[in-house]
PDB file of C-alpha atoms in Angstrom:
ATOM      1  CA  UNK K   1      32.530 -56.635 -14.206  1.00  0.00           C
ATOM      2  CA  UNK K   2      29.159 -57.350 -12.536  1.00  0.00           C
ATOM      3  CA  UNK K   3      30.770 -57.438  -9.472  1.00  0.00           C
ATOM      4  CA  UNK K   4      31.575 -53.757  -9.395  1.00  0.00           C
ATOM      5  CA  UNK K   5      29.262 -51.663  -7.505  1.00  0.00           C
ATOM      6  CA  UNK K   6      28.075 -48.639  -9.351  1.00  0.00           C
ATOM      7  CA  UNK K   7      30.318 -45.405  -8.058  1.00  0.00           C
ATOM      8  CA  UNK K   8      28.808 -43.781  -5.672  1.00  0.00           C
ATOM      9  CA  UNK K   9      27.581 -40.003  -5.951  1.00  0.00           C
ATOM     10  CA  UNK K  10      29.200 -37.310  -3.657  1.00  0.00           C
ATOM     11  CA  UNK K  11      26.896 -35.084  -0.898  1.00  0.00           C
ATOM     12  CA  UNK K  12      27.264 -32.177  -3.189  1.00  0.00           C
ATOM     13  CA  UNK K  13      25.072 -33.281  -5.807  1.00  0.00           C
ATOM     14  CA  UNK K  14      22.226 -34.177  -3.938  1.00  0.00           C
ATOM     15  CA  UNK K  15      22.759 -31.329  -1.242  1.00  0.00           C
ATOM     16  CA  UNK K  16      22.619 -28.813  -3.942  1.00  0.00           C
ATOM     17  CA  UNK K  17      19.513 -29.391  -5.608  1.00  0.00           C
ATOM     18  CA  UNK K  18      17.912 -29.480  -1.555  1.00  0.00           C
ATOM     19  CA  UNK K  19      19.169 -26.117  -0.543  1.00  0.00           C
ATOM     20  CA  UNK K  20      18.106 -24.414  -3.710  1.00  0.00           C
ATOM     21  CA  UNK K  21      14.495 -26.001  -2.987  1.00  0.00           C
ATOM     22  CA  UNK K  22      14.078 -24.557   0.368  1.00  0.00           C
ATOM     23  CA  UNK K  23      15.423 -21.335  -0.463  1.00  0.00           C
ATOM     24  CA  UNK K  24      13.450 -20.850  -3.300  1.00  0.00           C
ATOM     25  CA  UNK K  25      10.433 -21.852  -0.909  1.00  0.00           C
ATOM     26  CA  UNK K  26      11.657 -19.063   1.875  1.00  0.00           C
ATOM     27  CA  UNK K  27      11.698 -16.445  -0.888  1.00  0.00           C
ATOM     28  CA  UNK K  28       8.284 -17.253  -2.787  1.00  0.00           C
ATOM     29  CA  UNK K  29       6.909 -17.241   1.246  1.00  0.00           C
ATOM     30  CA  UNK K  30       8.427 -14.018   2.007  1.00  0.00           C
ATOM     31  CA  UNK K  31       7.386 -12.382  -0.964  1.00  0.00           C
ATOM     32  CA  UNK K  32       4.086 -13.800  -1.356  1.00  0.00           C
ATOM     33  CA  UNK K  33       0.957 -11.221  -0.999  1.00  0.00           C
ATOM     34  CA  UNK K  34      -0.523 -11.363   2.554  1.00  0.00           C
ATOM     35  CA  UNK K  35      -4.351 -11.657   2.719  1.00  0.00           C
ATOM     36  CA  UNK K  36      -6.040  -8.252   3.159  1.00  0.00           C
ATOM     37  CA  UNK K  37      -7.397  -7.139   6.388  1.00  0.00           C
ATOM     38  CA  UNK K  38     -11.306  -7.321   6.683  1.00  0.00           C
ATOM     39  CA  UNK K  39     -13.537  -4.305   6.264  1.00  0.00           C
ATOM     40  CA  UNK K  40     -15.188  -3.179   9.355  1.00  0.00           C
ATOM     41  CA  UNK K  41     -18.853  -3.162   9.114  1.00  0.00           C
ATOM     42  CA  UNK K  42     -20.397   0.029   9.579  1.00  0.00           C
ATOM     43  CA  UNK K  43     -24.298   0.062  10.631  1.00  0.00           C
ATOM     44  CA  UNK K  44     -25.204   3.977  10.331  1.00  0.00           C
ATOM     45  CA  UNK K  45     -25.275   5.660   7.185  1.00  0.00           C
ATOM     46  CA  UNK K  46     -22.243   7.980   7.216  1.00  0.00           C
ATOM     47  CA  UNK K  47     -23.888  10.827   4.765  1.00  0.00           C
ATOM     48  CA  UNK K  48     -27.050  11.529   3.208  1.00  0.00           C
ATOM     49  CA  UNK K  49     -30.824  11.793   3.405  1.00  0.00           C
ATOM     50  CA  UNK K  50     -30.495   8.126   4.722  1.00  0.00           C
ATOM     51  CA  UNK K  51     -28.981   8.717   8.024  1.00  0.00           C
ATOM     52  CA  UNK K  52     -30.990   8.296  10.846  1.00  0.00           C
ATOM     53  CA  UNK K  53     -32.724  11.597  12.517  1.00  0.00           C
ATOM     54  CA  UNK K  54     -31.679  10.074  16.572  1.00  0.00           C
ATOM     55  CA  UNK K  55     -29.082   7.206  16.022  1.00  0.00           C
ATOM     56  CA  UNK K  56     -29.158   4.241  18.297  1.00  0.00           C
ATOM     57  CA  UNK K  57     -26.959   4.201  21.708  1.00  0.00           C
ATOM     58  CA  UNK K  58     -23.947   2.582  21.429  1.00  0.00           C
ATOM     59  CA  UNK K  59     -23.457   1.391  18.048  1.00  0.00           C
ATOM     60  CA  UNK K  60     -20.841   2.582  16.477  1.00  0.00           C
ATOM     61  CA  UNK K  61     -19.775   5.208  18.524  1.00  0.00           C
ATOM     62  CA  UNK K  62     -16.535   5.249  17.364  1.00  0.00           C
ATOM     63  CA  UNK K  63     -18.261   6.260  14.143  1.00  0.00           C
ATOM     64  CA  UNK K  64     -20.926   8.401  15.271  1.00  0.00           C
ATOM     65  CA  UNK K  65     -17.951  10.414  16.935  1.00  0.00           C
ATOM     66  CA  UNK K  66     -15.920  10.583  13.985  1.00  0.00           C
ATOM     67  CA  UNK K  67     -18.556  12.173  11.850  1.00  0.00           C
ATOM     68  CA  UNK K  68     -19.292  14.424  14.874  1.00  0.00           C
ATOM     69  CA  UNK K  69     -15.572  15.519  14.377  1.00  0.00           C
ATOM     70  CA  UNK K  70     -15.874  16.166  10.521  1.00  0.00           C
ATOM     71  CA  UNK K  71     -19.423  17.910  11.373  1.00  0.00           C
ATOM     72  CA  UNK K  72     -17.430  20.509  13.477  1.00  0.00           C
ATOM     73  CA  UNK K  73     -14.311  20.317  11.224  1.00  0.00           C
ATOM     74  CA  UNK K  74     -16.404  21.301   8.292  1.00  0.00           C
ATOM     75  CA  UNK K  75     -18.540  24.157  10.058  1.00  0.00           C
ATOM     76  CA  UNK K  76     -15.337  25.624  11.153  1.00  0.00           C
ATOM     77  CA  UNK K  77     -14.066  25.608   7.769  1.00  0.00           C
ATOM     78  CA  UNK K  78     -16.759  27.184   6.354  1.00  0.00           C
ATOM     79  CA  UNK K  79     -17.373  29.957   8.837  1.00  0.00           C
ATOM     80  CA  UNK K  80     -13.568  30.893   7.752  1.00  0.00           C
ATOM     81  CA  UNK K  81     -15.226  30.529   4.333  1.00  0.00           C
ATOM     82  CA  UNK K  82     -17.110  33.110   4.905  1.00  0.00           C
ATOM     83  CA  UNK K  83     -15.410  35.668   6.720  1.00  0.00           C
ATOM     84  CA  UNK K  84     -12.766  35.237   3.720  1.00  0.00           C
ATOM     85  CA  UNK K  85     -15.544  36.052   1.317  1.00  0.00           C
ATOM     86  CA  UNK K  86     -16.446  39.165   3.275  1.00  0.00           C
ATOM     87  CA  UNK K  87     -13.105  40.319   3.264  1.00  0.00           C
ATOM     88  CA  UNK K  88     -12.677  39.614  -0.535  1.00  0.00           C
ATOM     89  CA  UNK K  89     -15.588  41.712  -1.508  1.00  0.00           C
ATOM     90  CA  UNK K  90     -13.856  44.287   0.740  1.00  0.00           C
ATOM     91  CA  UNK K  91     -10.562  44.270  -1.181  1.00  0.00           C
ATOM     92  CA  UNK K  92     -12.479  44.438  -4.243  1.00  0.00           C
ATOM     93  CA  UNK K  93     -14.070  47.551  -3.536  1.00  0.00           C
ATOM     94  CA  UNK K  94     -10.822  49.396  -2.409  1.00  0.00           C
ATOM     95  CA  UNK K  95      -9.353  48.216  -5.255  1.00  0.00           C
ATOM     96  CA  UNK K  96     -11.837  49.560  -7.542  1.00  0.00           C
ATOM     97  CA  UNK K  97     -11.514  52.977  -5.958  1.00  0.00           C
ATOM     98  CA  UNK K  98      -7.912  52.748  -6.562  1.00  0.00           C
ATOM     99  CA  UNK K  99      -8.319  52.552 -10.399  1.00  0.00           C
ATOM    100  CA  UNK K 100      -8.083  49.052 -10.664  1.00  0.00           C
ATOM    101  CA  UNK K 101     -11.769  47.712 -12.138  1.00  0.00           C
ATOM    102  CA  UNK K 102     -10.070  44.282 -13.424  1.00  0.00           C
ATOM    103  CA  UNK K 103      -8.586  42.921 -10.375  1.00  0.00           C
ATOM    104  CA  UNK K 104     -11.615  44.071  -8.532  1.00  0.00           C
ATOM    105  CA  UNK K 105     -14.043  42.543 -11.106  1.00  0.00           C
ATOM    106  CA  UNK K 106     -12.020  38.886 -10.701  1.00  0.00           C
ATOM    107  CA  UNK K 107     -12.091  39.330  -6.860  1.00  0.00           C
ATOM    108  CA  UNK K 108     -15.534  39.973  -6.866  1.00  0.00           C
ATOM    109  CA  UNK K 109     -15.964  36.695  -9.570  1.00  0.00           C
ATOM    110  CA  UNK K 110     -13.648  34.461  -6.836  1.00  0.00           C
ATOM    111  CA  UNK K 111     -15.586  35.704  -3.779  1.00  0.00           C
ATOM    112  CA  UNK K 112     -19.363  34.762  -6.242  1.00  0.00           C
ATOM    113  CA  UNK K 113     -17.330  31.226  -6.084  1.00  0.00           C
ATOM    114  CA  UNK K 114     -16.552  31.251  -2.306  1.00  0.00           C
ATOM    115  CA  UNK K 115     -20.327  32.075  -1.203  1.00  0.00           C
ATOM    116  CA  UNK K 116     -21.715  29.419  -4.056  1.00  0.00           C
ATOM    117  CA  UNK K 117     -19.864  27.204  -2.154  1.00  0.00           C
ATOM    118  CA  UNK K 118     -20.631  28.268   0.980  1.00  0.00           C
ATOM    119  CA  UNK K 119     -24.978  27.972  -0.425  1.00  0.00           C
ATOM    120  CA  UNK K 120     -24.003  24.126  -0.924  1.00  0.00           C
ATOM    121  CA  UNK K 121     -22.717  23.613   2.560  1.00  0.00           C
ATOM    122  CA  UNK K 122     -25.540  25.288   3.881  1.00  0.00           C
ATOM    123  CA  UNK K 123     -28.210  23.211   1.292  1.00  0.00           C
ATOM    124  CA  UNK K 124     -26.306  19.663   2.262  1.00  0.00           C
ATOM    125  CA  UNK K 125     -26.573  20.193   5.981  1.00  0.00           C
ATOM    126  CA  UNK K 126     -30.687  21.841   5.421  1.00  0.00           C
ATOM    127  CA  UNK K 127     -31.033  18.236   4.115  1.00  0.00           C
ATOM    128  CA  UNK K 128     -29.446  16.475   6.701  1.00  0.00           C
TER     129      UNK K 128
END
């Protein structure tokens, strides 16, 4: 009959389709990648023949004192470097007046790799 009104649809049905929407919006927000933080600018070379000889006051001290710590960090390590390599060389020779030429021969090989590391410190810094 045309004077029927068309039935009427029930809350569900529209309230379902709604709160799917918005959670599916909270979840692609919550999972979505966040922007990376930007990259501080640093204005003194941090290594090599390009660093300044007498950096400038105040810039980038935060930086300039970090490499200061490596610098002494570094020299530390390598003075250990070489008292190990003395004390390798050492053991080598005791152990080849003990009878044991082999072991002394590859302690004397690791301590010829300890102080050719130690000559590349010692060149890197000579250029610095």
């Amino acid at each position: 009959m045309p004077s029927d009104h068309p039935a009427r649809r029930s809350a569900t049905t529209w309230l379902i389709p709604l709160v799917t929407f918005i959670f599916g919006a909270v979840v692609a927000y919550a999972f979505s990648p966040k922007p990376a933080p930007e990259a501080l600018a640093v204005n003194v070379p941090t290594f090599g023949a390009s660093a300044p000889a007498t950096p400038e006051a105040g810039s980038n001290s935060a930086a300039l004192a970090e490499l200061a710590l490596y610098r002494d960090i570094n020299d530390k390590f390598v003075e250990q470097m070489r008292r190990y390599e003395t004390r390798l060389r050492e053991i080598a020779t005791e152990t080849e007046a003990e009878g044991a030429p082999v072991s002394a021969e590859v302690m004397r090989d690791f301590a010829l790799e300890t102080e050719l590391l130690i000559d590349r410190y010692d060149l890197i810094i000579k250029k610095n």
